[in-house]
Amino acid sequence: MRVMVVDDHPMWRDGVARDLAEAGFAVVATAGDGEEAVRRARASTPQVVVLDLNLPSLSGAEVCRQVVAADPAVRVLVLSASGEHADVLEAVKSGATGYLVKSAGREELLDAVRRTAVGDPVFTPGLAGLVLGEFRRLATEPGTSAEPAAPQLTPRETEVLRLVAKGLSYRQIADRLVLSHRTVQNHVQNTLGKLQLHNRVELVRYAIEQGLDEELGRGE
C-alpha cells in the first residue's frame, strides 16, 4: 500500500513514516508544507495521504481539497493535534475520509490507514457522531438536496447504503448482512459509480439527504 506522510514537524513526520514502513506500507513520499505536499502527491500517486492540518504555505484542508480534486481515488486520513469540531468538519468537507487525533496509538494509526485505504470512514471516538450530525443538519437546509436524482439501485445496494448512512464500517455491514467484506466493498463501489460520487463521506451525506438513515431507524 502506497502512503504519503505530511507534517511540518520533522521528528513526528519521520516517526510516523518509520512506523508505517515497519508495518509493511510503502512510504512513497513525505512533505513538510502544504505546497510541497500537493506537488509530491501528484508525483508519487499515493493511495493514502496521512495529513496534518497545521501546515505552512497551504492549510491541511486546502491540501486535502487539491489532492482529492486532482485524483478522487486518493484517500486522506487527517492526523491532527486538534480535536476541535470546526477542524474536523472542515477536513471532512475538504474530502478527508477519516480523522484521528495525534494521541492515537501506533496500532490505532496503522489500522486507520488500512481502513482508510478501502474507503472506510475512520474517526477518533466521539467524532463520527459529530460528522453524521452535521450531515443531518445540512440535509434539512433548503437547497442541499443531492444531485443528480437517485438512479435505480438494486435492493441490496439500497440496503448497504442505509447501513452506510448509519455510520457502520464495511466489516460491521458485512456482519449485519452476512456477506463478505469484499462483497460489501463491491456494492459500495457500484453505488458510488451510479451516484457519481467520489468516496464514502459523500455517500453518507447523500444517504442522509435521501432520508435513508431515518428509514432504517424506523425499520429496526
mmCIF file of N, CA, C and O in Angstrom, residues 5 15 31 102 120-121 123 136 139 141 165 173 182:
data_model
loop_
_atom_site.group_PDB
_atom_site.id
_atom_site.type_symbol
_atom_site.label_atom_id
_atom_site.label_comp_id
_atom_site.label_asym_id
_atom_site.label_seq_id
_atom_site.Cartn_x
_atom_site.Cartn_y
_atom_site.Cartn_z
ATOM 1 N N VAL A 5 3.170 10.834 3.909
ATOM 2 C CA VAL A 5 3.028 11.445 5.237
ATOM 3 C C VAL A 5 3.338 12.935 5.128
ATOM 4 O O VAL A 5 4.396 13.314 4.616
ATOM 5 N N GLY A 15 8.806 9.833 12.411
ATOM 6 C CA GLY A 15 8.345 8.743 13.270
ATOM 7 C C GLY A 15 7.152 8.016 12.678
ATOM 8 O O GLY A 15 7.084 6.775 12.700
ATOM 9 N N ALA A 31 6.274 15.176 3.157
ATOM 10 C CA ALA A 31 6.307 16.611 2.873
ATOM 11 C C ALA A 31 6.134 17.373 4.175
ATOM 12 O O ALA A 31 5.501 16.890 5.108
ATOM 13 N N LYS A 102 -3.719 13.116 17.368
ATOM 14 C CA LYS A 102 -2.356 12.587 17.488
ATOM 15 C C LYS A 102 -2.116 11.804 18.771
ATOM 16 O O LYS A 102 -1.062 11.195 18.926
ATOM 17 N N ASP A 120 -13.196 3.093 4.220
ATOM 18 C CA ASP A 120 -13.916 3.176 5.487
ATOM 19 C C ASP A 120 -13.685 4.548 6.132
ATOM 20 O O ASP A 120 -12.533 4.970 6.267
ATOM 21 N N PRO A 121 -14.731 5.243 6.532
ATOM 22 C CA PRO A 121 -14.515 6.483 7.281
ATOM 23 C C PRO A 121 -14.052 6.160 8.699
ATOM 24 O O PRO A 121 -14.731 5.444 9.423
ATOM 25 N N PHE A 123 -12.713 7.594 12.393
ATOM 26 C CA PHE A 123 -12.673 8.786 13.232
ATOM 27 C C PHE A 123 -12.290 8.418 14.659
ATOM 28 O O PHE A 123 -12.663 7.354 15.152
ATOM 29 N N ARG A 136 -26.684 15.568 8.843
ATOM 30 C CA ARG A 136 -28.141 15.603 9.042
ATOM 31 C C ARG A 136 -28.649 17.049 9.106
ATOM 32 O O ARG A 136 -29.721 17.369 8.592
ATOM 33 N N ALA A 139 -28.700 18.452 5.664
ATOM 34 C CA ALA A 139 -29.754 17.851 4.851
ATOM 35 C C ALA A 139 -31.101 18.521 5.072
ATOM 36 O O ALA A 139 -31.999 18.426 4.234
ATOM 37 N N GLU A 141 -31.437 21.794 5.435
ATOM 38 C CA GLU A 141 -31.395 23.156 4.925
ATOM 39 C C GLU A 141 -31.873 23.198 3.482
ATOM 40 O O GLU A 141 -31.618 22.273 2.707
ATOM 41 N N ALA A 165 -25.303 4.976 5.857
ATOM 42 C CA ALA A 165 -25.850 6.213 6.423
ATOM 43 C C ALA A 165 -25.868 6.196 7.940
ATOM 44 O O ALA A 165 -25.867 7.246 8.582
ATOM 45 N N ILE A 173 -21.076 -3.843 8.394
ATOM 46 C CA ILE A 173 -22.136 -4.094 7.413
ATOM 47 C C ILE A 173 -22.097 -5.545 6.959
ATOM 48 O O ILE A 173 -23.132 -6.210 6.840
ATOM 49 N N ARG A 182 -15.452 -8.133 1.014
ATOM 50 C CA ARG A 182 -15.246 -7.758 -0.391
ATOM 51 C C ARG A 182 -16.577 -7.484 -1.093
ATOM 52 O O ARG A 182 -16.677 -6.550 -1.889
#
